[in-house]
Amino acid sequence: MPVIGDGLAANLGVGALGAGTWGISTATSGAIRQLLDTEITRLPSGLWAYRVDARRTLVGSAMSDCGRVLDWSRHQLAIPEDIAATDTTALFSAPPSAGTPLVVPFLSGERGTKWRGGARALFANVGASTTAEEMFRGAMEGVALSFLRIADQLREAGGEPERIVLLGGMTEAIPAWLHLLADALGAPIDHVAISRSTMRGAAVLALEQAAPEAEPAKAQVQRTIEPVAAHTEHYRERLARFEALADLA
């Protein structure tokens, strides 16, 4: 069997098999990917694409800083390691606030969507009374907005998703953060319970070749996170300010 990219394998592994499904990875870096079986006449500049076979193309984009923002916040903002099991539920489930710092989380430069390797993180709307927890929330909102930027370009390429599936280290470290992500994307997210998704995806691709009539077992959904429409509007407005700040980064 020929060598395949780990991004393709990961997408297949989480169950993002059809053209209407987005697969989101949340590890040290992050990515959104989609398999398309239609011709791509125009690819938005923030996305990449590569052929899987004669009929399918994997499109998507990635960010360098996803889980890395969590690690940076814990160390530099002195967030306790055990906050994941306690305070983050209240911190990330609370309604968004205009007073939360606006953060462009480019700690390692910007990959998607504008590919500016020299970009660096910026914090705005930070005052004398701003707490470490508020800066932490702002940083993780910045990660969600980074995903939203990619999602907007994926919508240009393949339309609205029928389903979004997600896995990765962030889901275990700060599970309540998925509320922010669902609100930013304005769509439900299925958190799937899959271990070693890349290995599973390689097996799914092998099954296509060995037994094309066979259906792979469905990835188990651990929980579904529904967005709050009013919060989605907030993040859509915040994205415009995020983009302006990102251009200064």
PDB file of C-alpha atoms in Angstrom:
ATOM      1  CA  MET A   1       0.000   0.000   0.000  1.00  0.00           C
ATOM      2  CA  PRO A   2       1.408   3.451  -0.839  1.00  0.00           C
ATOM      3  CA  VAL A   3       2.417   5.913   1.865  1.00  0.00           C
ATOM      4  CA  ILE A   4      -0.393   8.292   2.865  1.00  0.00           C
ATOM      5  CA  GLY A   5      -0.342  11.621   4.673  1.00  0.00           C
ATOM      6  CA  ASP A   6      -1.085  11.628   8.377  1.00  0.00           C
ATOM      7  CA  GLY A   7      -3.676  14.366   7.862  1.00  0.00           C
ATOM      8  CA  LEU A   8      -5.691  12.149   5.549  1.00  0.00           C
ATOM      9  CA  ALA A   9      -5.335   9.180   7.890  1.00  0.00           C
ATOM     10  CA  ALA A  10      -6.422  11.266  10.888  1.00  0.00           C
ATOM     11  CA  ASN A  11      -9.482  12.545   9.032  1.00  0.00           C
ATOM     12  CA  LEU A  12     -10.561   9.056   8.015  1.00  0.00           C
ATOM     13  CA  GLY A  13      -9.832   7.822  11.523  1.00  0.00           C
ATOM     14  CA  VAL A  14     -12.258  10.220  13.221  1.00  0.00           C
ATOM     15  CA  GLY A  15     -15.012   9.280  10.790  1.00  0.00           C
ATOM     16  CA  ALA A  16     -14.775  12.252   8.409  1.00  0.00           C
ATOM     17  CA  LEU A  17     -15.392  10.018   5.396  1.00  0.00           C
ATOM     18  CA  GLY A  18     -18.005  11.925   3.416  1.00  0.00           C
ATOM     19  CA  ALA A  19     -17.758  15.219   1.583  1.00  0.00           C
ATOM     20  CA  GLY A  20     -20.149  16.844   4.064  1.00  0.00           C
ATOM     21  CA  THR A  21     -18.009  16.174   7.146  1.00  0.00           C
ATOM     22  CA  TRP A  22     -15.232  18.287   8.635  1.00  0.00           C
ATOM     23  CA  GLY A  23     -12.594  16.650  10.793  1.00  0.00           C
ATOM     24  CA  ILE A  24     -10.969  18.830  13.458  1.00  0.00           C
ATOM     25  CA  SER A  25      -7.721  17.950  15.216  1.00  0.00           C
ATOM     26  CA  THR A  26      -6.761  19.688  18.474  1.00  0.00           C
ATOM     27  CA  ALA A  27      -3.268  18.755  19.577  1.00  0.00           C
ATOM     28  CA  THR A  28      -0.153  20.954  19.959  1.00  0.00           C
ATOM     29  CA  SER A  29      -1.162  22.305  16.557  1.00  0.00           C
ATOM     30  CA  GLY A  30      -4.680  22.273  15.119  1.00  0.00           C
ATOM     31  CA  ALA A  31      -6.332  21.647  11.773  1.00  0.00           C
ATOM     32  CA  ILE A  32      -9.641  21.353   9.944  1.00  0.00           C
ATOM     33  CA  ARG A  33      -9.838  19.018   6.950  1.00  0.00           C
ATOM     34  CA  GLN A  34     -12.527  17.906   4.527  1.00  0.00           C
ATOM     35  CA  LEU A  35     -12.651  15.249   1.816  1.00  0.00           C
ATOM     36  CA  LEU A  36     -14.256  16.598  -1.353  1.00  0.00           C
ATOM     37  CA  ASP A  37     -15.403  14.483  -4.258  1.00  0.00           C
ATOM     38  CA  THR A  38     -16.240  17.416  -6.531  1.00  0.00           C
ATOM     39  CA  GLU A  39     -13.968  19.445  -8.759  1.00  0.00           C
ATOM     40  CA  ILE A  40     -12.413  22.428  -7.010  1.00  0.00           C
ATOM     41  CA  THR A  41     -12.538  25.333  -9.430  1.00  0.00           C
ATOM     42  CA  ARG A  42     -11.066  27.848  -7.003  1.00  0.00           C
ATOM     43  CA  LEU A  43      -9.145  27.159  -3.815  1.00  0.00           C
ATOM     44  CA  PRO A  44      -9.173  29.958  -1.203  1.00  0.00           C
ATOM     45  CA  SER A  45      -5.643  31.192  -0.541  1.00  0.00           C
ATOM     46  CA  GLY A  46      -5.654  30.076   3.094  1.00  0.00           C
ATOM     47  CA  LEU A  47      -6.261  26.409   2.291  1.00  0.00           C
ATOM     48  CA  TRP A  48      -4.140  23.590   0.903  1.00  0.00           C
ATOM     49  CA  ALA A  49      -5.337  20.620  -1.127  1.00  0.00           C
ATOM     50  CA  TYR A  50      -3.933  17.326  -2.314  1.00  0.00           C
ATOM     51  CA  ARG A  51      -5.312  14.440  -4.298  1.00  0.00           C
ATOM     52  CA  VAL A  52      -6.297  11.263  -2.471  1.00  0.00           C
ATOM     53  CA  ASP A  53      -7.308   9.321  -5.582  1.00  0.00           C
ATOM     54  CA  ALA A  54      -8.991   9.937  -8.936  1.00  0.00           C
ATOM     55  CA  ARG A  55     -12.204  11.189  -7.353  1.00  0.00           C
ATOM     56  CA  ARG A  56     -11.302  12.690  -3.967  1.00  0.00           C
ATOM     57  CA  THR A  57      -9.270  15.653  -2.750  1.00  0.00           C
ATOM     58  CA  LEU A  58      -8.393  16.513   0.849  1.00  0.00           C
ATOM     59  CA  VAL A  59      -8.683  20.245   1.533  1.00  0.00           C
ATOM     60  CA  GLY A  60      -8.013  22.089   4.757  1.00  0.00           C
ATOM     61  CA  SER A  61      -5.663  24.283   6.715  1.00  0.00           C
ATOM     62  CA  ALA A  62      -3.749  24.224   9.973  1.00  0.00           C
ATOM     63  CA  MET A  63      -2.478  26.409  12.784  1.00  0.00           C
ATOM     64  CA  SER A  64       0.774  26.012  14.666  1.00  0.00           C
ATOM     65  CA  ASP A  65      -0.633  27.041  18.034  1.00  0.00           C
ATOM     66  CA  CYS A  66      -3.562  25.154  19.518  1.00  0.00           C
ATOM     67  CA  GLY A  67      -2.597  23.060  22.555  1.00  0.00           C
ATOM     68  CA  ARG A  68       0.612  25.097  22.693  1.00  0.00           C
ATOM     69  CA  VAL A  69      -1.498  28.131  23.690  1.00  0.00           C
ATOM     70  CA  LEU A  70      -2.903  26.123  26.597  1.00  0.00           C
ATOM     71  CA  ASP A  71       0.581  25.097  27.726  1.00  0.00           C
ATOM     72  CA  TRP A  72       1.911  28.651  27.365  1.00  0.00           C
ATOM     73  CA  SER A  73      -1.015  30.066  29.361  1.00  0.00           C
ATOM     74  CA  ARG A  74      -0.579  27.573  32.170  1.00  0.00           C
ATOM     75  CA  HIS A  75       3.089  28.397  32.564  1.00  0.00           C
ATOM     76  CA  GLN A  76       3.291  32.113  31.769  1.00  0.00           C
ATOM     77  CA  LEU A  77       0.003  33.134  33.398  1.00  0.00           C
ATOM     78  CA  ALA A  78       0.593  30.767  36.334  1.00  0.00           C
ATOM     79  CA  ILE A  79      -2.666  28.896  35.712  1.00  0.00           C
ATOM     80  CA  PRO A  80      -2.757  25.868  38.067  1.00  0.00           C
ATOM     81  CA  GLU A  81      -2.339  22.514  36.358  1.00  0.00           C
ATOM     82  CA  ASP A  82      -5.532  21.178  37.968  1.00  0.00           C
ATOM     83  CA  ILE A  83      -7.665  24.020  36.599  1.00  0.00           C
ATOM     84  CA  ALA A  84      -8.734  21.686  33.785  1.00  0.00           C
ATOM     85  CA  ALA A  85     -10.891  19.653  36.138  1.00  0.00           C
ATOM     86  CA  THR A  86     -12.399  22.553  38.056  1.00  0.00           C
ATOM     87  CA  ASP A  87     -12.418  26.209  37.109  1.00  0.00           C
ATOM     88  CA  THR A  88     -12.396  25.873  33.325  1.00  0.00           C
ATOM     89  CA  THR A  89     -15.983  24.601  33.268  1.00  0.00           C
ATOM     90  CA  ALA A  90     -17.206  27.917  34.665  1.00  0.00           C
ATOM     91  CA  LEU A  91     -14.583  29.943  32.792  1.00  0.00           C
ATOM     92  CA  PHE A  92     -15.358  28.587  29.312  1.00  0.00           C
ATOM     93  CA  SER A  93     -19.081  27.930  29.740  1.00  0.00           C
ATOM     94  CA  ALA A  94     -19.800  31.519  30.778  1.00  0.00           C
ATOM     95  CA  PRO A  95     -21.314  33.866  28.161  1.00  0.00           C
ATOM     96  CA  PRO A  96     -18.741  35.860  26.168  1.00  0.00           C
ATOM     97  CA  SER A  97     -17.904  39.367  27.290  1.00  0.00           C
ATOM     98  CA  ALA A  98     -16.734  42.417  25.361  1.00  0.00           C
ATOM     99  CA  GLY A  99     -14.278  43.014  28.203  1.00  0.00           C
ATOM    100  CA  THR A 100     -12.344  39.800  27.577  1.00  0.00           C
ATOM    101  CA  PRO A 101      -8.883  40.491  26.113  1.00  0.00           C
ATOM    102  CA  LEU A 102      -8.689  39.992  22.356  1.00  0.00           C
ATOM    103  CA  VAL A 103      -5.785  37.638  21.664  1.00  0.00           C
ATOM    104  CA  VAL A 104      -4.083  36.729  18.397  1.00  0.00           C
ATOM    105  CA  PRO A 105      -2.388  33.475  19.522  1.00  0.00           C
ATOM    106  CA  PHE A 106       0.465  33.293  16.994  1.00  0.00           C
ATOM    107  CA  LEU A 107       3.124  32.113  19.439  1.00  0.00           C
ATOM    108  CA  SER A 108       4.923  30.215  16.650  1.00  0.00           C
ATOM    109  CA  GLY A 109       3.944  32.281  13.619  1.00  0.00           C
ATOM    110  CA  GLU A 110       0.870  32.046  11.440  1.00  0.00           C
ATOM    111  CA  ARG A 111       0.167  29.109   9.143  1.00  0.00           C
ATOM    112  CA  GLY A 112      -3.406  29.152   7.824  1.00  0.00           C
ATOM    113  CA  THR A 113      -4.873  31.389   6.684  1.00  0.00           C
ATOM    114  CA  LYS A 114      -2.268  33.981   5.653  1.00  0.00           C
ATOM    115  CA  TRP A 115       0.969  32.008   6.055  1.00  0.00           C
ATOM    116  CA  ARG A 116       3.042  34.630   7.874  1.00  0.00           C
ATOM    117  CA  GLY A 117       5.807  32.762   9.659  1.00  0.00           C
ATOM    118  CA  GLY A 118       7.185  35.846  11.374  1.00  0.00           C
ATOM    119  CA  ALA A 119       3.882  36.783  13.035  1.00  0.00           C
ATOM    120  CA  ARG A 120       3.757  36.766  16.824  1.00  0.00           C
ATOM    121  CA  ALA A 121       1.035  36.806  19.482  1.00  0.00           C
ATOM    122  CA  LEU A 122      -0.712  40.015  20.500  1.00  0.00           C
ATOM    123  CA  PHE A 123      -2.945  40.811  23.493  1.00  0.00           C
ATOM    124  CA  ALA A 124      -5.358  43.752  23.295  1.00  0.00           C
ATOM    125  CA  ASN A 125      -7.870  45.222  25.761  1.00  0.00           C
ATOM    126  CA  VAL A 126      -5.693  44.367  28.764  1.00  0.00           C
ATOM    127  CA  GLY A 127      -5.954  46.738  31.728  1.00  0.00           C
ATOM    128  CA  ALA A 128      -4.777  47.022  35.306  1.00  0.00           C
ATOM    129  CA  SER A 129      -7.769  45.017  36.548  1.00  0.00           C
ATOM    130  CA  THR A 130      -7.484  42.213  33.958  1.00  0.00           C
ATOM    131  CA  THR A 131      -6.994  38.861  35.661  1.00  0.00           C
ATOM    132  CA  ALA A 132      -4.899  35.894  34.558  1.00  0.00           C
ATOM    133  CA  GLU A 133      -8.101  33.887  34.078  1.00  0.00           C
ATOM    134  CA  GLU A 134      -9.514  36.574  31.742  1.00  0.00           C
ATOM    135  CA  MET A 135      -6.300  36.535  29.719  1.00  0.00           C
ATOM    136  CA  PHE A 136      -6.503  32.738  29.618  1.00  0.00           C
ATOM    137  CA  ARG A 137     -10.073  32.881  28.322  1.00  0.00           C
ATOM    138  CA  GLY A 138      -9.037  35.474  25.732  1.00  0.00           C
ATOM    139  CA  ALA A 139      -6.175  33.267  24.561  1.00  0.00           C
ATOM    140  CA  MET A 140      -8.450  30.255  24.125  1.00  0.00           C
ATOM    141  CA  GLU A 141     -11.066  32.399  22.384  1.00  0.00           C
ATOM    142  CA  GLY A 142      -8.233  33.367  20.031  1.00  0.00           C
ATOM    143  CA  VAL A 143      -7.666  29.692  19.221  1.00  0.00           C
ATOM    144  CA  ALA A 144     -11.386  29.285  18.489  1.00  0.00           C
ATOM    145  CA  LEU A 145     -11.292  32.339  16.214  1.00  0.00           C
ATOM    146  CA  SER A 146      -8.295  30.847  14.413  1.00  0.00           C
ATOM    147  CA  PHE A 147     -10.424  27.804  13.659  1.00  0.00           C
ATOM    148  CA  LEU A 148     -13.267  30.084  12.504  1.00  0.00           C
ATOM    149  CA  ARG A 149     -10.969  31.752   9.958  1.00  0.00           C
ATOM    150  CA  ILE A 150     -10.194  28.345   8.454  1.00  0.00           C
ATOM    151  CA  ALA A 151     -13.858  27.307   8.614  1.00  0.00           C
ATOM    152  CA  ASP A 152     -14.935  30.352   6.617  1.00  0.00           C
ATOM    153  CA  GLN A 153     -12.558  29.400   3.816  1.00  0.00           C
ATOM    154  CA  LEU A 154     -13.668  25.767   3.911  1.00  0.00           C
ATOM    155  CA  ARG A 155     -17.241  26.974   3.435  1.00  0.00           C
ATOM    156  CA  GLU A 156     -16.078  28.771   0.304  1.00  0.00           C
ATOM    157  CA  ALA A 157     -14.541  25.566  -1.033  1.00  0.00           C
ATOM    158  CA  GLY A 158     -17.134  22.983  -0.033  1.00  0.00           C
ATOM    159  CA  GLY A 159     -20.191  24.707   1.444  1.00  0.00           C
ATOM    160  CA  GLU A 160     -21.708  24.305   4.882  1.00  0.00           C
ATOM    161  CA  PRO A 161     -20.717  21.115   6.705  1.00  0.00           C
ATOM    162  CA  GLU A 162     -23.359  18.516   7.417  1.00  0.00           C
ATOM    163  CA  ARG A 163     -21.352  17.335  10.405  1.00  0.00           C
ATOM    164  CA  ILE A 164     -18.229  18.315  12.366  1.00  0.00           C
ATOM    165  CA  VAL A 165     -16.235  15.656  14.230  1.00  0.00           C
ATOM    166  CA  LEU A 166     -13.393  16.467  16.601  1.00  0.00           C
ATOM    167  CA  LEU A 167     -10.729  14.803  18.709  1.00  0.00           C
ATOM    168  CA  GLY A 168      -7.356  15.599  20.239  1.00  0.00           C
ATOM    169  CA  GLY A 169      -5.579  16.437  23.452  1.00  0.00           C
ATOM    170  CA  MET A 170      -7.557  19.634  24.055  1.00  0.00           C
ATOM    171  CA  THR A 171     -10.729  17.612  24.508  1.00  0.00           C
ATOM    172  CA  GLU A 172      -9.253  15.922  27.567  1.00  0.00           C
ATOM    173  CA  ALA A 173      -7.218  18.817  28.957  1.00  0.00           C
ATOM    174  CA  ILE A 174      -9.980  21.457  28.936  1.00  0.00           C
ATOM    175  CA  PRO A 175     -13.203  19.842  27.681  1.00  0.00           C
ATOM    176  CA  ALA A 176     -15.309  22.930  28.460  1.00  0.00           C
ATOM    177  CA  TRP A 177     -13.347  24.823  25.779  1.00  0.00           C
ATOM    178  CA  LEU A 178     -15.386  22.963  23.152  1.00  0.00           C
ATOM    179  CA  HIS A 179     -18.282  25.267  24.074  1.00  0.00           C
ATOM    180  CA  LEU A 180     -16.221  28.219  22.833  1.00  0.00           C
ATOM    181  CA  LEU A 181     -15.346  26.409  19.623  1.00  0.00           C
ATOM    182  CA  ALA A 182     -18.935  25.354  18.847  1.00  0.00           C
ATOM    183  CA  ASP A 183     -20.122  28.906  19.514  1.00  0.00           C
ATOM    184  CA  ALA A 184     -17.429  30.392  17.263  1.00  0.00           C
ATOM    185  CA  LEU A 185     -18.135  27.971  14.407  1.00  0.00           C
ATOM    186  CA  GLY A 186     -21.894  28.297  14.839  1.00  0.00           C
ATOM    187  CA  ALA A 187     -22.395  24.551  14.399  1.00  0.00           C
ATOM    188  CA  PRO A 188     -22.717  21.413  16.557  1.00  0.00           C
ATOM    189  CA  ILE A 189     -19.527  19.442  17.182  1.00  0.00           C
ATOM    190  CA  ASP A 190     -19.360  15.691  17.742  1.00  0.00           C
ATOM    191  CA  HIS A 191     -16.516  14.838  20.110  1.00  0.00           C
ATOM    192  CA  VAL A 192     -15.563  11.317  19.066  1.00  0.00           C
ATOM    193  CA  ALA A 193     -13.965   8.784  21.381  1.00  0.00           C
ATOM    194  CA  ILE A 194     -11.120   7.560  19.188  1.00  0.00           C
ATOM    195  CA  SER A 195      -7.598   6.616  20.208  1.00  0.00           C
ATOM    196  CA  ARG A 196      -4.834   6.562  17.588  1.00  0.00           C
ATOM    197  CA  SER A 197      -6.977   8.087  14.850  1.00  0.00           C
ATOM    198  CA  THR A 198      -4.124   8.066  12.324  1.00  0.00           C
ATOM    199  CA  MET A 199      -3.675   4.296  12.726  1.00  0.00           C
ATOM    200  CA  ARG A 200      -7.420   3.765  12.464  1.00  0.00           C
ATOM    201  CA  GLY A 201      -7.588   5.939   9.339  1.00  0.00           C
ATOM    202  CA  ALA A 202      -4.870   3.910   7.645  1.00  0.00           C
ATOM    203  CA  ALA A 203      -6.918   0.777   8.377  1.00  0.00           C
ATOM    204  CA  VAL A 204     -10.049   2.414   6.932  1.00  0.00           C
ATOM    205  CA  LEU A 205      -8.184   3.260   3.730  1.00  0.00           C
ATOM    206  CA  ALA A 206      -6.818  -0.283   3.517  1.00  0.00           C
ATOM    207  CA  LEU A 207     -10.355  -1.631   3.965  1.00  0.00           C
ATOM    208  CA  GLU A 208     -11.491   0.437   0.970  1.00  0.00           C
ATOM    209  CA  GLN A 209      -8.980  -1.414  -1.161  1.00  0.00           C
ATOM    210  CA  ALA A 210      -9.379  -4.882   0.330  1.00  0.00           C
ATOM    211  CA  ALA A 211     -13.178  -4.932   0.694  1.00  0.00           C
ATOM    212  CA  PRO A 212     -14.756  -1.892  -1.009  1.00  0.00           C
ATOM    213  CA  GLU A 213     -18.261  -3.150  -0.243  1.00  0.00           C
ATOM    214  CA  ALA A 214     -17.606  -3.199   3.525  1.00  0.00           C
ATOM    215  CA  GLU A 215     -18.617  -0.308   5.765  1.00  0.00           C
ATOM    216  CA  PRO A 216     -16.108   0.679   8.463  1.00  0.00           C
ATOM    217  CA  ALA A 217     -17.386   0.764  12.023  1.00  0.00           C
ATOM    218  CA  LYS A 218     -18.659   4.193  13.017  1.00  0.00           C
ATOM    219  CA  ALA A 219     -16.577   6.219  15.430  1.00  0.00           C
ATOM    220  CA  GLN A 220     -18.333   6.435  18.779  1.00  0.00           C
ATOM    221  CA  VAL A 221     -19.576   9.908  19.701  1.00  0.00           C
ATOM    222  CA  GLN A 222     -18.689  10.764  23.279  1.00  0.00           C
ATOM    223  CA  ARG A 223     -20.790  13.931  23.354  1.00  0.00           C
ATOM    224  CA  THR A 224     -22.285  16.552  21.063  1.00  0.00           C
ATOM    225  CA  ILE A 225     -21.751  20.249  21.836  1.00  0.00           C
ATOM    226  CA  GLU A 226     -24.462  22.584  20.558  1.00  0.00           C
ATOM    227  CA  PRO A 227     -23.708  26.256  19.810  1.00  0.00           C
ATOM    228  CA  VAL A 228     -25.523  29.218  21.338  1.00  0.00           C
ATOM    229  CA  ALA A 229     -26.714  31.497  18.536  1.00  0.00           C
ATOM    230  CA  ALA A 230     -26.210  34.733  20.486  1.00  0.00           C
ATOM    231  CA  HIS A 231     -22.620  33.721  21.265  1.00  0.00           C
ATOM    232  CA  THR A 232     -21.989  32.955  17.591  1.00  0.00           C
ATOM    233  CA  GLU A 233     -22.977  36.506  16.692  1.00  0.00           C
ATOM    234  CA  HIS A 234     -20.522  37.824  19.286  1.00  0.00           C
ATOM    235  CA  TYR A 235     -17.614  35.841  17.860  1.00  0.00           C
ATOM    236  CA  ARG A 236     -18.512  36.792  14.305  1.00  0.00           C
ATOM    237  CA  GLU A 237     -18.243  40.462  15.274  1.00  0.00           C
ATOM    238  CA  ARG A 238     -15.051  39.775  17.222  1.00  0.00           C
ATOM    239  CA  LEU A 239     -13.474  38.093  14.190  1.00  0.00           C
ATOM    240  CA  ALA A 240     -13.332  41.406  12.314  1.00  0.00           C
ATOM    241  CA  ARG A 241     -11.274  42.938  15.146  1.00  0.00           C
ATOM    242  CA  PHE A 242      -9.162  39.779  15.325  1.00  0.00           C
ATOM    243  CA  GLU A 243      -8.273  40.071  11.633  1.00  0.00           C
ATOM    244  CA  ALA A 244      -7.275  43.728  11.996  1.00  0.00           C
ATOM    245  CA  LEU A 245      -5.062  42.882  14.980  1.00  0.00           C
ATOM    246  CA  ALA A 246      -3.595  39.864  13.186  1.00  0.00           C
ATOM    247  CA  ASP A 247      -2.409  42.132  10.394  1.00  0.00           C
ATOM    248  CA  LEU A 248      -0.278  43.934  12.976  1.00  0.00           C
ATOM    249  CA  ALA A 249       1.138  40.716  14.417  1.00  0.00           C
TER     250      ALA A 249
END
